[in-house]
mmCIF file of C-alpha atoms in Angstrom:
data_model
loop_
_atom_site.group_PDB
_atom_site.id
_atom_site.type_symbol
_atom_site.label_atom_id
_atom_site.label_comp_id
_atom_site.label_asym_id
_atom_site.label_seq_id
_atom_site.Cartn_x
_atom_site.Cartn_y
_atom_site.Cartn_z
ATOM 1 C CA UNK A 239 -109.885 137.397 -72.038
ATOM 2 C CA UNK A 240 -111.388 133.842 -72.173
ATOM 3 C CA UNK A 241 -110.588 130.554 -71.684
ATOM 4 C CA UNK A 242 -110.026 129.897 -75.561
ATOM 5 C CA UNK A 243 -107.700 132.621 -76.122
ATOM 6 C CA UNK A 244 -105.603 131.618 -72.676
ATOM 7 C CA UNK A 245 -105.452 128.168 -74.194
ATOM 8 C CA UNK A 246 -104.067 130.110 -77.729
ATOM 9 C CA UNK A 247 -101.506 132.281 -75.345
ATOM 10 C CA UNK A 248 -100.564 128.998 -73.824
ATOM 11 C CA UNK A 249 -100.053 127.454 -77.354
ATOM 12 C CA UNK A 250 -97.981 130.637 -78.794
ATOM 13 C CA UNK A 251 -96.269 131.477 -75.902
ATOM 14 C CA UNK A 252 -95.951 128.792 -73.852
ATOM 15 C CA UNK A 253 -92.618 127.454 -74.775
ATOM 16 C CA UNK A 254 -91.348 130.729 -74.575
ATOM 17 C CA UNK A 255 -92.614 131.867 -71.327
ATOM 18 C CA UNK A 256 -91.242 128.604 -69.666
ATOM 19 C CA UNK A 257 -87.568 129.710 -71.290
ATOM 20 C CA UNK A 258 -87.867 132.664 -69.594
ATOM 21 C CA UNK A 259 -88.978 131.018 -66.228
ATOM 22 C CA UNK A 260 -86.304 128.278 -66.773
ATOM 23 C CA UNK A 261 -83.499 131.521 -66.908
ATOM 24 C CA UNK A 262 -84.762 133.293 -64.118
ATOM 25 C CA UNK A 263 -85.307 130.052 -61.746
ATOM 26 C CA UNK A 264 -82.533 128.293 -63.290
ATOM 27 C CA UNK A 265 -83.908 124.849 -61.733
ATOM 28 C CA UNK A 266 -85.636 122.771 -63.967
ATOM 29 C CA UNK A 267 -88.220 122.499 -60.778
ATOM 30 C CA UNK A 268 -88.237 125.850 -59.643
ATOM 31 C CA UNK A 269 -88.971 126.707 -63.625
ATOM 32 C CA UNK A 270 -92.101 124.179 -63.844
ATOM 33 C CA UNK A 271 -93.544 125.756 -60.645
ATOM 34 C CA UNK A 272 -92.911 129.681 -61.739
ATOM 35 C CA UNK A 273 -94.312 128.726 -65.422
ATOM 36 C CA UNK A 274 -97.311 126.453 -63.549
ATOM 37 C CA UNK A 275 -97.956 129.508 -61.286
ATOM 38 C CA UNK A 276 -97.916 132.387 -63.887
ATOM 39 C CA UNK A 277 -100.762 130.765 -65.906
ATOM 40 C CA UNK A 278 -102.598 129.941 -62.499
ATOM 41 C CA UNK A 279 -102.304 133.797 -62.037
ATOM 42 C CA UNK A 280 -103.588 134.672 -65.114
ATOM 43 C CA UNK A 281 -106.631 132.083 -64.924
ATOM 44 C CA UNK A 282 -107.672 133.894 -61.584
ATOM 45 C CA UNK A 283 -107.263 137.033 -63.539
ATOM 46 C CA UNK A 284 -108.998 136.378 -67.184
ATOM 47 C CA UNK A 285 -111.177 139.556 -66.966
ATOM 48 C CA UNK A 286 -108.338 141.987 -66.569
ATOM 49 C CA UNK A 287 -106.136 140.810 -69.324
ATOM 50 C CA UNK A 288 -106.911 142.649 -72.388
ATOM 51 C CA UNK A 289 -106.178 139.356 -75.454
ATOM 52 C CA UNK A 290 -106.235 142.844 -77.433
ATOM 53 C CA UNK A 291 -103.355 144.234 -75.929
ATOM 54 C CA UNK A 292 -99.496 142.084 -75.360
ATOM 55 C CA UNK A 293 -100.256 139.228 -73.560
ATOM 56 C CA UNK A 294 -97.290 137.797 -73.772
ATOM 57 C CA UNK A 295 -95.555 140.932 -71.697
ATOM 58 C CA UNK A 296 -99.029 140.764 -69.288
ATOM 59 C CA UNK A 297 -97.538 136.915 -68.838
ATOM 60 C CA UNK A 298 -93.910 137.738 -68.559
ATOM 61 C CA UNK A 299 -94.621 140.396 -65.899
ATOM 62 C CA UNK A 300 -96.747 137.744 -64.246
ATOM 63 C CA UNK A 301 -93.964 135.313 -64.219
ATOM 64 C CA UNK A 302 -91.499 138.566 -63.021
ATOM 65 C CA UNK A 303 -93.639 139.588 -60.206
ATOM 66 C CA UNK A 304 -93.521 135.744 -58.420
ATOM 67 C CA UNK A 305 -90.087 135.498 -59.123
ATOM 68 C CA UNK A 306 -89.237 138.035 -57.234
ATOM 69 C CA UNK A 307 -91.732 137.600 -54.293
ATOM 70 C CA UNK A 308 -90.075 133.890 -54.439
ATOM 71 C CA UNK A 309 -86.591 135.586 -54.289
ATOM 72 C CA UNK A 310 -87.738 137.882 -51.350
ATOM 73 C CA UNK A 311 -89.135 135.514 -49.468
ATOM 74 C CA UNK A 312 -85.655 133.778 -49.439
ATOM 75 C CA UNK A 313 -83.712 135.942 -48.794
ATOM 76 C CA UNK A 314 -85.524 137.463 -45.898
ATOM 77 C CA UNK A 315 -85.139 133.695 -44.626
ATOM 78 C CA UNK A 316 -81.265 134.128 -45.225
ATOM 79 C CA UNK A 317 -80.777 130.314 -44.452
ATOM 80 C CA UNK A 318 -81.008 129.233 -48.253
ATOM 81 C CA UNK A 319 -77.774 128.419 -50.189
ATOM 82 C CA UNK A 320 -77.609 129.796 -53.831
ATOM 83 C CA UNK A 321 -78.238 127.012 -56.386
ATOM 84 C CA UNK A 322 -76.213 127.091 -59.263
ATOM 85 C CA UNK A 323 -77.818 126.014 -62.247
ATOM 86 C CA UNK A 324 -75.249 123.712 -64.165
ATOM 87 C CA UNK A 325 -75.967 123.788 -67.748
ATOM 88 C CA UNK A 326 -75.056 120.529 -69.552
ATOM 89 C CA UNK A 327 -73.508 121.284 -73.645
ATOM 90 C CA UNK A 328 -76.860 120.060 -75.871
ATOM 91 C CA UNK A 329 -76.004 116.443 -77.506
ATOM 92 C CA UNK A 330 -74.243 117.035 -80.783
ATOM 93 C CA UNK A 331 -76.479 117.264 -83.366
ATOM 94 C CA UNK A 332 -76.401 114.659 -86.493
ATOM 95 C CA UNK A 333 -76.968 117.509 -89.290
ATOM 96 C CA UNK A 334 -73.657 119.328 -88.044
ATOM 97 C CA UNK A 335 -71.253 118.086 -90.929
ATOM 98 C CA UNK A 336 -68.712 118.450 -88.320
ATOM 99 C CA UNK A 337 -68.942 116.986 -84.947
ATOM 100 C CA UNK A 338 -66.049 119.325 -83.754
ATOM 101 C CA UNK A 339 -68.061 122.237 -84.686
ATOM 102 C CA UNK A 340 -71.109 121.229 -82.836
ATOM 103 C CA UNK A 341 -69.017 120.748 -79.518
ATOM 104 C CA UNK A 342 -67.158 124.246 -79.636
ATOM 105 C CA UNK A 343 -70.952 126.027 -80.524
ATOM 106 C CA UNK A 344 -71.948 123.997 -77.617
ATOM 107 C CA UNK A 345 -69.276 125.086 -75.305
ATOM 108 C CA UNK A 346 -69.844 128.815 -76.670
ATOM 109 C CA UNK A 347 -73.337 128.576 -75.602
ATOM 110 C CA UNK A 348 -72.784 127.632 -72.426
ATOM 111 C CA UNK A 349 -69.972 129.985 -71.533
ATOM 112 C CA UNK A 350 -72.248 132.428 -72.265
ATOM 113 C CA UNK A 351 -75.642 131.259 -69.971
ATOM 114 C CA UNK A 352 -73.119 130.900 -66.877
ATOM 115 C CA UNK A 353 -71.804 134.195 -67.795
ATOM 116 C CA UNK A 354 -75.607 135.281 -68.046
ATOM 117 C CA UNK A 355 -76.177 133.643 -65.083
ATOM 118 C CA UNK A 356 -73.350 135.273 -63.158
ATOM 119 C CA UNK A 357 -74.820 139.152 -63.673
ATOM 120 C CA UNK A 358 -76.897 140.599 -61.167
ATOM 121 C CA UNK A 359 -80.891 140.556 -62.034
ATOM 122 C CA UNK A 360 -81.002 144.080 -62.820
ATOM 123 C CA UNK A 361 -78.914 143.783 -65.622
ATOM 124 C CA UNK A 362 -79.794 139.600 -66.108
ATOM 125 C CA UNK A 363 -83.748 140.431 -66.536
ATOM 126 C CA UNK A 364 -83.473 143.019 -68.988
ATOM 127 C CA UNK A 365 -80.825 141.469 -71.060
ATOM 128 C CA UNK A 366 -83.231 138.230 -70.879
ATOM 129 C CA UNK A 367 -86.532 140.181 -71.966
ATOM 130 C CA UNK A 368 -84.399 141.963 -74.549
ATOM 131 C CA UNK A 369 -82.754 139.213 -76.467
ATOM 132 C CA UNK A 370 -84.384 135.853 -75.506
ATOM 133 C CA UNK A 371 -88.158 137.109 -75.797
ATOM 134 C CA UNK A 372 -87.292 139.896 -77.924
ATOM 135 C CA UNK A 373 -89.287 142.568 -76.234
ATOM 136 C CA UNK A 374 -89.084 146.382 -76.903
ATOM 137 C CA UNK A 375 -87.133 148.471 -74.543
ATOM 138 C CA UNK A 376 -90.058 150.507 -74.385
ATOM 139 C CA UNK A 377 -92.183 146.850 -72.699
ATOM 140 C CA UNK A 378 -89.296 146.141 -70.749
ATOM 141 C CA UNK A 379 -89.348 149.546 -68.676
ATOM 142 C CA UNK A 380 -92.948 148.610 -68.633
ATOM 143 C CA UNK A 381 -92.730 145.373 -67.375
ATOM 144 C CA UNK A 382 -90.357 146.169 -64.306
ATOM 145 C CA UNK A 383 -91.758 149.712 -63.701
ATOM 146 C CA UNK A 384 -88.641 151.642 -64.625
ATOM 147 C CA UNK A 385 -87.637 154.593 -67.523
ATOM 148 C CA UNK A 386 -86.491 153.290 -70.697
ATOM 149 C CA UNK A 387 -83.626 155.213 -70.431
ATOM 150 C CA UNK A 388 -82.384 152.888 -67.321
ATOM 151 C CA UNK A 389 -83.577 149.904 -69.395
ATOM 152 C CA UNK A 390 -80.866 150.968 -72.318
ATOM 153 C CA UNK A 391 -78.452 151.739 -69.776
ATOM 154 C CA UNK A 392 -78.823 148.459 -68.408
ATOM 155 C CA UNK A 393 -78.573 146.516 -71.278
ATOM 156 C CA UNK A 394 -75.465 148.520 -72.303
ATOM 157 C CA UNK A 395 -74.361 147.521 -68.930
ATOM 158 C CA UNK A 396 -74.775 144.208 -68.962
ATOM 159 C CA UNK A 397 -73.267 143.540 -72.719
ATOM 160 C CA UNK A 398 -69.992 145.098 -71.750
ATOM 161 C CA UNK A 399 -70.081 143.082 -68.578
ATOM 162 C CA UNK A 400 -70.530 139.868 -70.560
ATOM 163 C CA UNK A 401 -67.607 141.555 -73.069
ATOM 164 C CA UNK A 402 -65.660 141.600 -69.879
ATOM 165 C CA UNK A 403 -66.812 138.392 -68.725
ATOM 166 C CA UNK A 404 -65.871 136.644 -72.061
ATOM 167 C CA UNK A 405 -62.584 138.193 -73.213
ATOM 168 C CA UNK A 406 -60.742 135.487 -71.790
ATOM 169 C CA UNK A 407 -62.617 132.818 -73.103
ATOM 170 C CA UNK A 408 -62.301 133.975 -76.617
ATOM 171 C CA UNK A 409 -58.560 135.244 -76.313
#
């Protein structure tokens, strides 16, 4: 890969690959140095990545990878406190014809990212690759090194733990 088509990953897939960052970390902070350090990654790596091939799943497993070293690294500290990522309801929106609408679709939305937030990363990370960046089971068991029958498992998983997680809400 070269410089130019890094630049045109960065351009297609930058806003996405910092939504993913910003789920996994979720810390605005944490997100700007996992997205900052992904493409630092794949600048010291330009001659293996393949523009040919997905790099936007070659990014995401980037951005994957130091997550989890990050996550390791805590925990073998064991002296870090959990953050909780509070997600404030987006502003309502002027084209909503109903302002009442826009505030229950924002309170849906974020019922659902602190449920999202609340599942365990094996189920959180493929649910995220699934439906946010719309990969392919097939990339996901790619991506985290695992059969694509445990990928569908897990994302059967998680969606009835989010059914669980939810039925109160919207009973």
């Amino acid at each position: 890969m070269t410089i130019q088509e890094l630049e045109q990953c960065i351009q297609l897939y930058g806003k996405d690959i910092y939504s993913f960052c910003m789920h996994l970390t979720k810390e605005k902070t944490s997100a700007d140095d996992l997205y900052q350090d992904t493409f630092l990654e794949a600048t010291k790596k330009l001659e293996s990545i393949r523009y040919e091939d997905n790099p936007k799943s070659y990014l995401l497993s980037v951005a994957i990878r130091l997550w989890r070293n990050r996550v390791r690294k805590l925990a073998w500290r064991n002296r870090i406190v959990p953050q909780n990522a509070d997600m404030e309801p987006e502003q309502a929106r002027g084209d909503c014809p109903d302002m009442s609408e826009s505030v229950i679709a924002d309170e849906e939305k974020r019922m659902l990212w602190e449920a999202i937030d609340r599942l365990d990363d094996r189920y959180r990370i493929p649910l995220l690759l699934y439906y946010m960046e719309e990969q392919s089971v097939a990339v996901i068991a790619k991506l985290l090194a695992i059969p694509e029958g445990t990928v569908k498992s897990r994302l059967h998983k998680a969606r009835k733990l989010l059914e669980k997680e939810l039925e109160d809400y919207y009973s």
